[in-house]
XYZ file of C-alpha atoms in Angstrom:
110
model
C -79.206 140.935 -31.623
C -82.333 139.050 -30.614
C -85.773 140.687 -30.514
C -87.099 142.050 -27.255
C -89.489 139.851 -25.250
C -92.786 141.579 -24.530
C -93.917 138.927 -22.084
C -92.205 138.062 -18.838
C -90.585 134.620 -18.637
C -92.236 133.829 -15.294
C -96.038 133.682 -15.598
C -96.379 133.512 -11.802
C -95.919 137.276 -11.524
C -99.103 137.936 -13.529
C -101.226 135.851 -11.164
C -101.828 133.014 -13.609
C -100.757 129.475 -13.018
C -97.708 128.350 -14.977
C -99.258 124.921 -15.748
C -100.522 125.779 -19.241
C -103.747 127.698 -18.684
C -105.941 126.883 -21.690
C -107.918 130.131 -21.408
C -104.771 132.097 -22.294
C -104.652 130.186 -25.580
C -107.853 131.882 -26.760
C -106.860 135.380 -25.702
C -109.364 135.656 -22.866
C -110.035 134.614 -19.307
C -112.353 132.028 -17.828
C -114.636 132.211 -14.798
C -117.533 130.317 -13.239
C -121.016 131.827 -12.889
C -124.270 130.529 -11.477
C -127.284 130.696 -13.826
C -130.598 128.810 -13.892
C -129.643 126.807 -10.814
C -126.377 125.405 -12.162
C -122.748 126.421 -12.505
C -121.576 127.646 -15.909
C -118.051 127.989 -17.230
C -117.706 131.307 -19.027
C -114.764 132.130 -21.273
C -114.204 135.570 -22.758
C -112.817 135.193 -26.290
C -110.712 137.884 -27.942
C -111.656 138.878 -31.461
C -108.297 137.849 -32.916
C -108.831 134.210 -31.950
C -112.267 134.195 -33.629
C -111.003 135.077 -37.109
C -112.700 133.204 -39.920
C -115.522 131.877 -37.739
C -119.105 133.007 -37.322
C -121.486 131.895 -34.597
C -125.176 132.389 -33.816
C -125.877 133.997 -30.441
C -128.622 132.148 -28.514
C -129.566 135.375 -26.708
C -130.568 137.453 -29.723
C -130.486 134.838 -32.524
C -128.128 137.061 -34.552
C -124.786 136.149 -36.084
C -121.560 136.987 -34.290
C -119.283 138.070 -37.156
C -115.728 136.900 -37.595
C -113.188 138.693 -35.407
C -115.677 140.072 -32.855
C -114.892 139.530 -29.141
C -117.596 137.446 -27.454
C -118.331 134.994 -24.642
C -118.414 131.194 -24.746
C -120.509 129.576 -21.987
C -121.405 125.988 -21.112
C -122.739 124.115 -18.062
C -119.847 122.759 -15.996
C -121.267 119.237 -15.819
C -121.513 118.896 -19.619
C -118.920 118.546 -22.335
C -117.817 120.704 -25.221
C -120.956 119.889 -27.214
C -122.959 122.226 -24.975
C -120.763 125.307 -25.585
C -122.633 128.331 -26.879
C -121.170 131.570 -28.224
C -122.901 134.732 -26.942
C -122.468 138.445 -27.562
C -121.085 139.957 -24.350
C -124.138 142.184 -23.965
C -126.514 139.257 -24.530
C -124.745 137.152 -21.896
C -124.927 140.028 -19.408
C -128.663 140.470 -20.147
C -129.528 136.749 -20.188
C -131.817 137.064 -17.146
C -133.817 139.867 -18.753
C -134.393 138.024 -22.034
C -137.285 135.698 -22.773
C -136.615 132.077 -23.578
C -138.863 132.142 -26.619
C -137.179 133.466 -29.739
C -139.455 135.042 -32.312
C -138.373 134.770 -35.921
C -139.916 136.008 -39.098
C -141.427 133.401 -41.393
C -138.504 133.301 -43.792
C -135.739 133.360 -41.170
C -133.401 130.371 -41.118
C -133.697 128.007 -38.145
C -130.336 127.062 -36.692
């Protein structure tokens, strides 16, 4: 007896395109948002796909620990070098945050 399939064979019924959507690979979904006068690609990353990796959030300058769901955003016109990993709350509050980050004297500069 073979194990039961938890996913349907036809991905068209879920509303996603069957042509290998790369956002499904990371356990999240991707959208486009307008911010600071340009279009940004925003991908929501599930915590399971972020195991073993830590990132520094540009919104609060704090570490995003391994396994924590977060957001990856980059300007659409740029490449993968411009991707930044944000806490979900920091990305949602990006318009209310100042652009100048204040660090203590002994804080590392990344």
